[in-house]
XYZ file of C-alpha atoms in Angstrom:
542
model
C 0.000 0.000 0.000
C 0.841 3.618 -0.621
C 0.726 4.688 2.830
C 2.571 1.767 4.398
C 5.468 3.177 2.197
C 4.749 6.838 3.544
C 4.583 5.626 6.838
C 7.626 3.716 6.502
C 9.506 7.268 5.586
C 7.817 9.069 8.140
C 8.937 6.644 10.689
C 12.235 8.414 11.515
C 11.171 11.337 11.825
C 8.500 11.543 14.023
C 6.694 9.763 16.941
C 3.137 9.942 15.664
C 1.124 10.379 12.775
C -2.461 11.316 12.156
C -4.207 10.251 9.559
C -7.660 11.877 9.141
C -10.900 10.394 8.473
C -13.686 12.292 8.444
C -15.946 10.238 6.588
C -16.148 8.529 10.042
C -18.789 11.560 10.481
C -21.312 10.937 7.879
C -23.618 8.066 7.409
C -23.368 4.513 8.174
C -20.625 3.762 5.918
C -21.815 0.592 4.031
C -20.252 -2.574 4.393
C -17.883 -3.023 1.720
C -16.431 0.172 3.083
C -16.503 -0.995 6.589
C -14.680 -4.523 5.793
C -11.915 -2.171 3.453
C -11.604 0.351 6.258
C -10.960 -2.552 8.726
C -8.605 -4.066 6.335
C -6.901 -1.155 5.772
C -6.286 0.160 9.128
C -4.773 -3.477 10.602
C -2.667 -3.327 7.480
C -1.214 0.417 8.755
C -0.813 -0.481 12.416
C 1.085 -3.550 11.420
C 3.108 -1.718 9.357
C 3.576 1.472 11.385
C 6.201 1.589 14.017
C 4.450 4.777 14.858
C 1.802 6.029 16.992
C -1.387 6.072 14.380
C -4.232 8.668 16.011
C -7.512 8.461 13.584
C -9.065 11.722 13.368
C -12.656 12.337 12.619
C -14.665 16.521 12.055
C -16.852 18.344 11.342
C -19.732 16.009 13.195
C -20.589 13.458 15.842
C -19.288 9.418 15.130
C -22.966 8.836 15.516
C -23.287 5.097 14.008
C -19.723 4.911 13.049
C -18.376 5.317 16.173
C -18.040 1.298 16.610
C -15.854 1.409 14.155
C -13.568 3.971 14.821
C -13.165 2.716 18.502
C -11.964 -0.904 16.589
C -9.337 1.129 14.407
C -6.500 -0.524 15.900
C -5.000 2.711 15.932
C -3.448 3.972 19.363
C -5.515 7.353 19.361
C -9.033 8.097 18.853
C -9.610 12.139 17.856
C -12.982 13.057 17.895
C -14.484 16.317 17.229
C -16.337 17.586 20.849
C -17.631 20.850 19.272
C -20.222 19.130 17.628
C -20.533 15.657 18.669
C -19.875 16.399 22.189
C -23.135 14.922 23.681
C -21.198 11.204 22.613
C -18.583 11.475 24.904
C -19.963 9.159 27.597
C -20.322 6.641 25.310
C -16.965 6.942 23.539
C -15.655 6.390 27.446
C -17.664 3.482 27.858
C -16.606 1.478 24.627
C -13.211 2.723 24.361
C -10.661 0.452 24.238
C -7.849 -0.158 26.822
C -5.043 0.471 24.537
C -6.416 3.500 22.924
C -6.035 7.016 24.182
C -8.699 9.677 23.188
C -7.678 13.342 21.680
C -11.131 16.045 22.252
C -10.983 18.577 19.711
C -12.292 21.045 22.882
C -11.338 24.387 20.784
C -13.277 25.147 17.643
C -11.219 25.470 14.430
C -14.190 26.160 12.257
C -14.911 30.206 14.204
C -13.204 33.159 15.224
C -14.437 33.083 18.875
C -12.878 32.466 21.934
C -13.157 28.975 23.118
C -15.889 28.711 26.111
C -13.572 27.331 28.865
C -16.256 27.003 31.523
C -18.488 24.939 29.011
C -15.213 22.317 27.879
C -13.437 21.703 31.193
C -16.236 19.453 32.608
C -15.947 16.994 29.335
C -12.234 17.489 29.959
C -12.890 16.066 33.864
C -15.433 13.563 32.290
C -13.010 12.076 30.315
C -9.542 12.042 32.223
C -11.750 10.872 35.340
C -12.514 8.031 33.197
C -9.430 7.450 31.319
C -7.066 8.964 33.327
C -4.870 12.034 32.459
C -2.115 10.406 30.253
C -4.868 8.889 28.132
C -6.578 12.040 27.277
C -5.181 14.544 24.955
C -6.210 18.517 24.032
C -6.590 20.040 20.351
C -8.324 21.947 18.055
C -11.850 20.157 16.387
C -10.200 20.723 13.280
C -7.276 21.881 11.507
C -6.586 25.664 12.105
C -6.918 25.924 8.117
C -10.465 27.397 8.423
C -9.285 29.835 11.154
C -7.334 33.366 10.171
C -3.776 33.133 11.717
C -3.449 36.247 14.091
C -5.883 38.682 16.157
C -3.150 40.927 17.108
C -2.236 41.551 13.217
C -6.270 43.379 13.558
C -5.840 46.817 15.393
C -9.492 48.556 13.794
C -11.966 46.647 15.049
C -14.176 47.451 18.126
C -12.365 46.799 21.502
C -16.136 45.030 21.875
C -15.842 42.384 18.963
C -12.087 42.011 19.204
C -12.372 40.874 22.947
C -14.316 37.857 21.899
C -11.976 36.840 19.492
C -9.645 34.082 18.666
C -7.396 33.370 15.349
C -5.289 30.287 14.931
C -2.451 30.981 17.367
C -4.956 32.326 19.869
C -7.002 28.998 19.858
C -2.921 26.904 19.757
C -2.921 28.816 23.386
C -6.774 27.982 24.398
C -5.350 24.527 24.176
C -2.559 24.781 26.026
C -4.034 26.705 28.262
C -7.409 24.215 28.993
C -4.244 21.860 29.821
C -2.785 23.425 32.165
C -6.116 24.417 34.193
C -7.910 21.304 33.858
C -7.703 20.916 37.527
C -8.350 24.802 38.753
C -11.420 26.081 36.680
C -11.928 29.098 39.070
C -8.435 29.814 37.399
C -8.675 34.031 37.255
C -8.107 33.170 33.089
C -11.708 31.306 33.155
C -13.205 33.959 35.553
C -11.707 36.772 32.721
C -13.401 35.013 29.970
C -16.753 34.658 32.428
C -16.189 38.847 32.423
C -16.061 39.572 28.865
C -19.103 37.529 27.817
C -20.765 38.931 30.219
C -19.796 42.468 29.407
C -20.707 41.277 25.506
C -24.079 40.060 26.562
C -25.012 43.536 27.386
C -23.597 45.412 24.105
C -27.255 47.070 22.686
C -26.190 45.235 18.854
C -26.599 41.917 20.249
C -30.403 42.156 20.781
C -32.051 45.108 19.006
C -35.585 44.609 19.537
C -37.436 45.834 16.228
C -34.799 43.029 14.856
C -35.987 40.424 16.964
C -39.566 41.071 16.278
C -39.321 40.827 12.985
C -38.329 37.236 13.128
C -42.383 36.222 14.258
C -42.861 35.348 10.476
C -45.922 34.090 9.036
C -46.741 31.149 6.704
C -48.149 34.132 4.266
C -44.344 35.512 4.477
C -42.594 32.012 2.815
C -45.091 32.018 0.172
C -45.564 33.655 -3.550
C -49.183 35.342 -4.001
C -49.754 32.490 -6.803
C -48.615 29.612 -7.987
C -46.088 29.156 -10.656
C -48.655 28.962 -13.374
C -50.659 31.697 -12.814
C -46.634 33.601 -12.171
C -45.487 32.693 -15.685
C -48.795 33.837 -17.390
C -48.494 37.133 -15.353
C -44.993 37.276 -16.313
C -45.967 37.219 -19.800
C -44.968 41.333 -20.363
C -41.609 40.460 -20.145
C -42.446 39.485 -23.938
C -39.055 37.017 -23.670
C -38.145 35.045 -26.929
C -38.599 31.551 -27.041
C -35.010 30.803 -25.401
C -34.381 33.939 -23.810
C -30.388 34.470 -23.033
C -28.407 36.212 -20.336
C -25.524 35.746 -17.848
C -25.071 34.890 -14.548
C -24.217 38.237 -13.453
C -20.929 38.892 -12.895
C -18.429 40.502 -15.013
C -14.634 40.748 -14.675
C -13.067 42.689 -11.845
C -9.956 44.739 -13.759
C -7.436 45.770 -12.760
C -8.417 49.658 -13.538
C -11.872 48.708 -11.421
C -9.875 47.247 -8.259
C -7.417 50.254 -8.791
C -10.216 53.102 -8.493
C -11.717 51.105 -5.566
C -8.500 51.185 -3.551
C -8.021 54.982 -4.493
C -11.661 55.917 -3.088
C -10.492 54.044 0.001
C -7.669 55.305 1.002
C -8.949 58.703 -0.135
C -6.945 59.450 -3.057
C -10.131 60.123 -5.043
C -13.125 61.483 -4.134
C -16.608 59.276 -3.725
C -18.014 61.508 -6.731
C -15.408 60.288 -9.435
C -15.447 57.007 -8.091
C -19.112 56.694 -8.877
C -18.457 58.427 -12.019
C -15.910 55.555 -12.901
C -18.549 52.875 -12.023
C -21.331 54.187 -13.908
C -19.072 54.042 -17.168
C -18.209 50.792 -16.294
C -21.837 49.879 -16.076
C -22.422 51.524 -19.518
C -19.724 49.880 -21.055
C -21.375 46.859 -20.237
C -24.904 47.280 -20.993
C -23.800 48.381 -24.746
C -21.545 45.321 -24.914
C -24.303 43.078 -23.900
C -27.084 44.779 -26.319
C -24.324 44.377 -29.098
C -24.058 40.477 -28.759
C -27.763 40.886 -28.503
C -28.157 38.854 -25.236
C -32.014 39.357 -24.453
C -32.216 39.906 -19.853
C -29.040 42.122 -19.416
C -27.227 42.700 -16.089
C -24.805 45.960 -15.025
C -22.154 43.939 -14.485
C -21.079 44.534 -10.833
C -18.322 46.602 -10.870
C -18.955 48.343 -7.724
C -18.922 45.158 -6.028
C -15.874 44.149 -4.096
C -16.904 40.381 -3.153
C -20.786 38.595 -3.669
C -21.048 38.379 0.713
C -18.620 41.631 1.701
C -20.631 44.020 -0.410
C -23.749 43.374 1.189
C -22.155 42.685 4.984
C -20.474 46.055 4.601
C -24.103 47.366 4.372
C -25.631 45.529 6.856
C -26.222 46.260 10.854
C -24.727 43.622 12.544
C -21.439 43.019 10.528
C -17.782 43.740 10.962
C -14.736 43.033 9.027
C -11.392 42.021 9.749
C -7.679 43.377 8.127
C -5.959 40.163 7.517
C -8.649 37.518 8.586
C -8.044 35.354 5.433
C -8.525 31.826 5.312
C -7.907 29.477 1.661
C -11.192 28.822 0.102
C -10.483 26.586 -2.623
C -6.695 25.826 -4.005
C -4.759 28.917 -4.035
C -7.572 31.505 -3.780
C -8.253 32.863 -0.354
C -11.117 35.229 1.145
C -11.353 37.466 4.087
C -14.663 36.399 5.487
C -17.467 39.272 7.086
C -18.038 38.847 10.549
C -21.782 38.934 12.130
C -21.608 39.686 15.436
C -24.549 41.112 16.604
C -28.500 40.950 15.360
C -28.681 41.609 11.542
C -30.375 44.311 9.576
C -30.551 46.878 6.433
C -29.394 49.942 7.177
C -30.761 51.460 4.137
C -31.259 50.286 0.290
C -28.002 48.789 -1.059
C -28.606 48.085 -4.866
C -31.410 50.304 -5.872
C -29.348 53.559 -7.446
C -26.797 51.268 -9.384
C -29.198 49.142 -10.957
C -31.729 51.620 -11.516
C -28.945 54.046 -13.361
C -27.942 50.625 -15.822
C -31.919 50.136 -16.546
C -32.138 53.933 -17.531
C -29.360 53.080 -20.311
C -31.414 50.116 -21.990
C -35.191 49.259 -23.539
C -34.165 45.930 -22.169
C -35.213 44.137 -18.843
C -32.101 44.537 -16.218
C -31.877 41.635 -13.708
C -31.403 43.190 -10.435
C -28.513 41.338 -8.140
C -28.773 40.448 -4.736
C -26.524 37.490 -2.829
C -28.804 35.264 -1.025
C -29.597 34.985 2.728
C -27.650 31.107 3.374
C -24.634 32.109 1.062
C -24.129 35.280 3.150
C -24.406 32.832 6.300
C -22.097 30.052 5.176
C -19.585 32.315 3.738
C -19.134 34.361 7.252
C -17.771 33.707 10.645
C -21.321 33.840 12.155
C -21.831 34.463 15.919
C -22.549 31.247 18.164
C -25.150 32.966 20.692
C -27.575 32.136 18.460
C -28.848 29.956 16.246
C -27.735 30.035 12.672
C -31.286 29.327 11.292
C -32.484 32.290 13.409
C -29.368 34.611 11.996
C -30.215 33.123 8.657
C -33.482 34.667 9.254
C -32.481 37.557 10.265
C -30.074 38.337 6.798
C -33.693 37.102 5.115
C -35.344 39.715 6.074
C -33.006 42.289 5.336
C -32.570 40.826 1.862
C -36.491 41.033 1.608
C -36.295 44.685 2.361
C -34.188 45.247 -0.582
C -36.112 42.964 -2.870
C -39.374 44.640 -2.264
C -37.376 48.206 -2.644
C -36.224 46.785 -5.958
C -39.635 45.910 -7.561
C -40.831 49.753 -6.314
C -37.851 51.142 -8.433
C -39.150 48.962 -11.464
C -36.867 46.275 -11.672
C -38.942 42.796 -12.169
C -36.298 40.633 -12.562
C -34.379 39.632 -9.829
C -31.449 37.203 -9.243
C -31.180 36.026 -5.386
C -27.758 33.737 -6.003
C -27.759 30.708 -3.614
C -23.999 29.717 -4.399
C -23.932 27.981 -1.056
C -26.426 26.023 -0.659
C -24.837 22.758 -1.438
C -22.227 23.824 0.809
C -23.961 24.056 4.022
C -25.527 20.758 4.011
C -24.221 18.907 7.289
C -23.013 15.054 6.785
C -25.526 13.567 8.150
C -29.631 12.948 6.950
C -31.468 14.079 9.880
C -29.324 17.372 10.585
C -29.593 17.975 6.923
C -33.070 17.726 6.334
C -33.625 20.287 9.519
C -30.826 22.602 7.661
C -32.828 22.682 4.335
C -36.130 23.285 6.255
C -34.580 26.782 7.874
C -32.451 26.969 4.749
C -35.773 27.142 1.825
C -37.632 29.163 4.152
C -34.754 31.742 4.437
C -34.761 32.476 0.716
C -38.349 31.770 0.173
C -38.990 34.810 2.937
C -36.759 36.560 1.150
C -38.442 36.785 -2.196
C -41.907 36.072 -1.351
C -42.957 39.268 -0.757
C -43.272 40.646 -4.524
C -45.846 40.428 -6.844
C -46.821 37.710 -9.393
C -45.699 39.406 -12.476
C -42.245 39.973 -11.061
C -39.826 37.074 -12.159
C -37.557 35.719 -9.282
C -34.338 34.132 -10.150
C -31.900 31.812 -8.615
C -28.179 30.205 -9.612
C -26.304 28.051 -7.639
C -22.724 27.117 -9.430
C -20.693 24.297 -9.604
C -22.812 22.780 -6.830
C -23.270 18.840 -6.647
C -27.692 19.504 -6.116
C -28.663 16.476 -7.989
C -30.004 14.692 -5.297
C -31.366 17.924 -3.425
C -33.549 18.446 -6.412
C -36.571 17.999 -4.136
C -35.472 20.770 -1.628
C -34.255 23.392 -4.870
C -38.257 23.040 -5.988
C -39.402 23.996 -2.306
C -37.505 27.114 -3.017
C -39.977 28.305 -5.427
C -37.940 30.780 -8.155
C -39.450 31.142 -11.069
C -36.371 30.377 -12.503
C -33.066 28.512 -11.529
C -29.588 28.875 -13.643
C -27.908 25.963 -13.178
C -23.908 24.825 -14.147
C -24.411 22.266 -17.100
C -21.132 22.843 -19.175
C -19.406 20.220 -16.730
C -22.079 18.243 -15.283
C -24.424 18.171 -18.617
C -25.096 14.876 -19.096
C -25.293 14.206 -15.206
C -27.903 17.182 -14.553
C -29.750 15.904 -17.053
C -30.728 12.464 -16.056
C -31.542 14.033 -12.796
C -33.916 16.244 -14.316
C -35.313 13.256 -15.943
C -35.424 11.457 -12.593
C -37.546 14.825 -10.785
C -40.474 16.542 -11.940
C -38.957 20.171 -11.935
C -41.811 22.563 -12.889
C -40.254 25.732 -12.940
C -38.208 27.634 -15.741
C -34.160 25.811 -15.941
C -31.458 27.855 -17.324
C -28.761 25.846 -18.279
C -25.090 27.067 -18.241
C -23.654 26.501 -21.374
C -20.236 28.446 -21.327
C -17.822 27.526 -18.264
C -16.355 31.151 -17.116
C -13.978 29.510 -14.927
C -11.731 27.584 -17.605
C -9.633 29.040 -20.363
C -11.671 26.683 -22.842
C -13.248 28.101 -25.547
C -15.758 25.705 -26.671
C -17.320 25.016 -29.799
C -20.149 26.645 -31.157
C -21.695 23.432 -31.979
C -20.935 21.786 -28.362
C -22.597 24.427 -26.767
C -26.098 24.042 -29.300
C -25.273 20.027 -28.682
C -25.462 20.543 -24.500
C -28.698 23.037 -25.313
C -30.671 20.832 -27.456
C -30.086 18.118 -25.116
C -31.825 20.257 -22.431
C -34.496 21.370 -24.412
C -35.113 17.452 -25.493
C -35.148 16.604 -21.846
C -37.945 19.752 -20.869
C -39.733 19.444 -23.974
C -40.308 15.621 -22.863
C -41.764 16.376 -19.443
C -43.363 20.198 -20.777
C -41.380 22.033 -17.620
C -41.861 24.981 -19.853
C -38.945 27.198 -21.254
C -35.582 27.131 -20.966
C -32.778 29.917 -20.753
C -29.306 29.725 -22.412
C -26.847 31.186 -19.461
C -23.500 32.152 -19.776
């Protein structure tokens, strides 16, 4: 095996090694992966002169935790932020030979670790295992975490208190060591102190917020259904296959430039708007020269999808250097929410209603959705995300509504992160899709029939969420099909998806070109699939 080799060269250098399994988190793995994981991991420890420590995340063992217990390895990491209501019976099957690691410190937040809340599963466990069996770390690898709070000097002595970056949480750990045995420590009673003081802050519970959140059934749902939408719709006057994009368009150089200049001050706020609106122009005459039929302004006052709208929002704050990698190379700096969310004022309207005064054309309006806002922010752990959720829903309902008054009736809520948010396992993900539908449907429910509601959601594996997309209710979804074509399409054939599909036919994010004729091939597929099952039109998306 592969890793018997790699553990063979590891062996000199070092005492242990972990190897991490997180699948151990999800389902019940199926057999023929239980008997191959069993295999496998007798096959390591006989192999390994080292000390092998199995480490499962981001969930509870649940049903797998049999299994991981009968490893073989000679440590057992589990993750205690979220599956710490299975520590008693981790201590009761636990083998003799096997110590136990508790990922006490979350690595997914920014927030100090809760010391009064971990020591007593620390005491649980080392007062069943004793002390040299139990071990101290992080639920995860620091990866997800920014590296430094003293590297942030801007941000409110209030917020900043409560935080903790990657080498802060390195000392939570060594620090729950070394105090396991004194937890009226003065550290614990300092961290008892500045909750406490936090509790009180007036942006944690702002009251008009918090009664907003009494929503009604009437508040989740359209006026009509889609039916009697799409005949209302019907003054749109679209073409048969109507075409747009997704949104988006490139961020130059020269944009990011005069965005840096208005920050720092070298240029006033009136030429920096000037500089946007010819941007915007620039791209509404491109896109009515290609003859592309729903046109969008392009975006090129937006800094990021989440930090343009955070930046806007009551209840936000932003770090200096709090990046973390999203995906290969590319890294973000994530929005904080900290306290009860809200809209300050409108945050789209002007921009969007200066690109529709350039055009006879219909100009989506843009907004980033409720749950993608959530999952791509550090979110505050005093309350529940579903309830934050709804609290970003709301907002984003203010703007919709404001929107629709200003004349725009096409509107794009993206949902990038939907996929994303889904936790491993059934049961929490069918509650996370209940909170997670109703978010966006309360979010877009509130406009009239005639106005068309959009939705995209790229490069997301939704295949088998099909059901839970369809509670969501747009009248239209743009989907990613220049990868996943053939795949998407048997799973529309599989679901009976009434609403309006708009397939993406052009991948953005390689340096492909395709072919003309690939890109009618993928499109007539589609429309052989709808026209089938009569789901109504479809929409060529870039």
């Amino acid at each position: 095996m592969a890793y018997a080799d790699l553990l063979a060269s590891l062996a000199p250098l070092c005492d242990s090694i972990q190897i991490e399994e997180p699948v151990l988190s999800t389902e019940l793995l199926p057999p023929a992966a239980v008997r191959r994981l069993t295999e496998t991991y007798a096959g390591l420890n006989a192999a390994s002169s080292n000390r092998l420590m199995v480490t499962t995340y981001f969930g509870s063992l649940e049903k797998n935790f049999p299994l991981a217990l009968e490893s073989g390895c000679a440590v057992l990491h589990v993750d205690m932020v979220r599956g710490r209501d299975e520590l008693g019976n981790i201590l009761a099957a636990i083998p003799d030979n096997m110590a136990l690691s508790l990922g006490v410190v979350n690595g997914r937040n920014i927030w100090k670790a809760d010391f009064s809340r971990i020591l007593p599963c620390i005491e649980q466990a080392t007062a069943a295992l004793g002390s040299e069996r139990v071990l101290l770390g992080s639920s995860c690898s620091l990866l997800h975490s920014p590296v430094d709070i003293d590297a942030e000097t801007a941000l409110p002595v209030h917020i900043r208190g409560r935080m903790a970056f990657a080498v802060q949480k390195c000392a939570e750990v060594a620090a729950l060591g070394r105090i396991a045995e004194q937890a009226t420590s003065q550290k614990i009673l300092n961290r008892i102190a500045d909750r406490q003081e936090v509790a009180t802050h007036p942006d944690l519970h702002i009251g008009a917020v918090r009664q907003r959140a009494a929503v009604t059934s009437a508040q989740l749902s359209r006026q009509s259904s889609y039916p009697s939408r799409k005949e209302a719709q019907g003054w749109l006057a679209l073409p048969h296959l109507p075409t747009t994009t997704i949104g988006s368009f490139p961020q130059t150089a020269e944009i990011r430039t005069i965005r840096r200049d208005c920050k720092n001050g070298s240029i006033s706020e009136a030429v920096y708007m000037a500089a946007m609106q010819r941007e915007i122009c620039q791209c509404i005459e491109k896109q009515e020269q290609l003859g592309l039929d729903v046109l969008v302004h392009g975006e090129a006052e937006r800094n990021d999808m989440v930090e343009y709208f955070g930046q806007q929002l009551g209840g936000f704050c932003f770090t200096q250097n709090g990046w973390v990698q999203s995906y290969g190379s590319r890294c973000v700096k994530p929005p904080v929410i900290y306290g009860d969310v809200y809209r300050k004022q409108p945050m789209t309207i002007d921009w969007i209603r200066y690109a529709q005064s350039l055009t006879q054309k219909p100009v989506k309006g843009k907004l980033t959705g409720p749950v993608t806002i959530l999952c791509w922010s550090f979110v505050r752990k005093d309350l529940r995300r579903a309830d934050v959720c709804k609290q970003i829903a709301l907002a984003i309902r203010d703007e919709v509504l404001d929107l629709e008054k200003a004349g725009v009736r096409i509107i794009q809520i993206d949902e990038a992160a939907l996929r994303e948010g889904m936790p491993l396992t059934r049961a929490a993900a069918e509650d996370y899709f209940h909170w997670a539908v109703d978010a966006f449907r309360l979010a877009t429910s509130g406009v009239a029939d005639s106005t068309q509601i959009h939705t995209h959601m790229c490069y997301s594996e939704f295949n088998a969420i099909l059901p839970w997309i369809a509670q969501m209710d747009a009248d239209v979804i743009s989907i990613e099909s220049s990868r996943s074509g053939m795949e998407l399409l048997d799973a529309f054939e599989r679901f009976n998806y009434a609403n309006e599909v708009g397939p993406g036919v052009y991948d953005i994010h390689s340096p492909r070109v395709p072919a003309t004729e690939e890109m009618a091939e993928l499109l007539h597929a589609h429309l052989g699939t709808f026209q089938r099952r009569d789901c109504g039109l479809t929409r060529i998306v870039a």
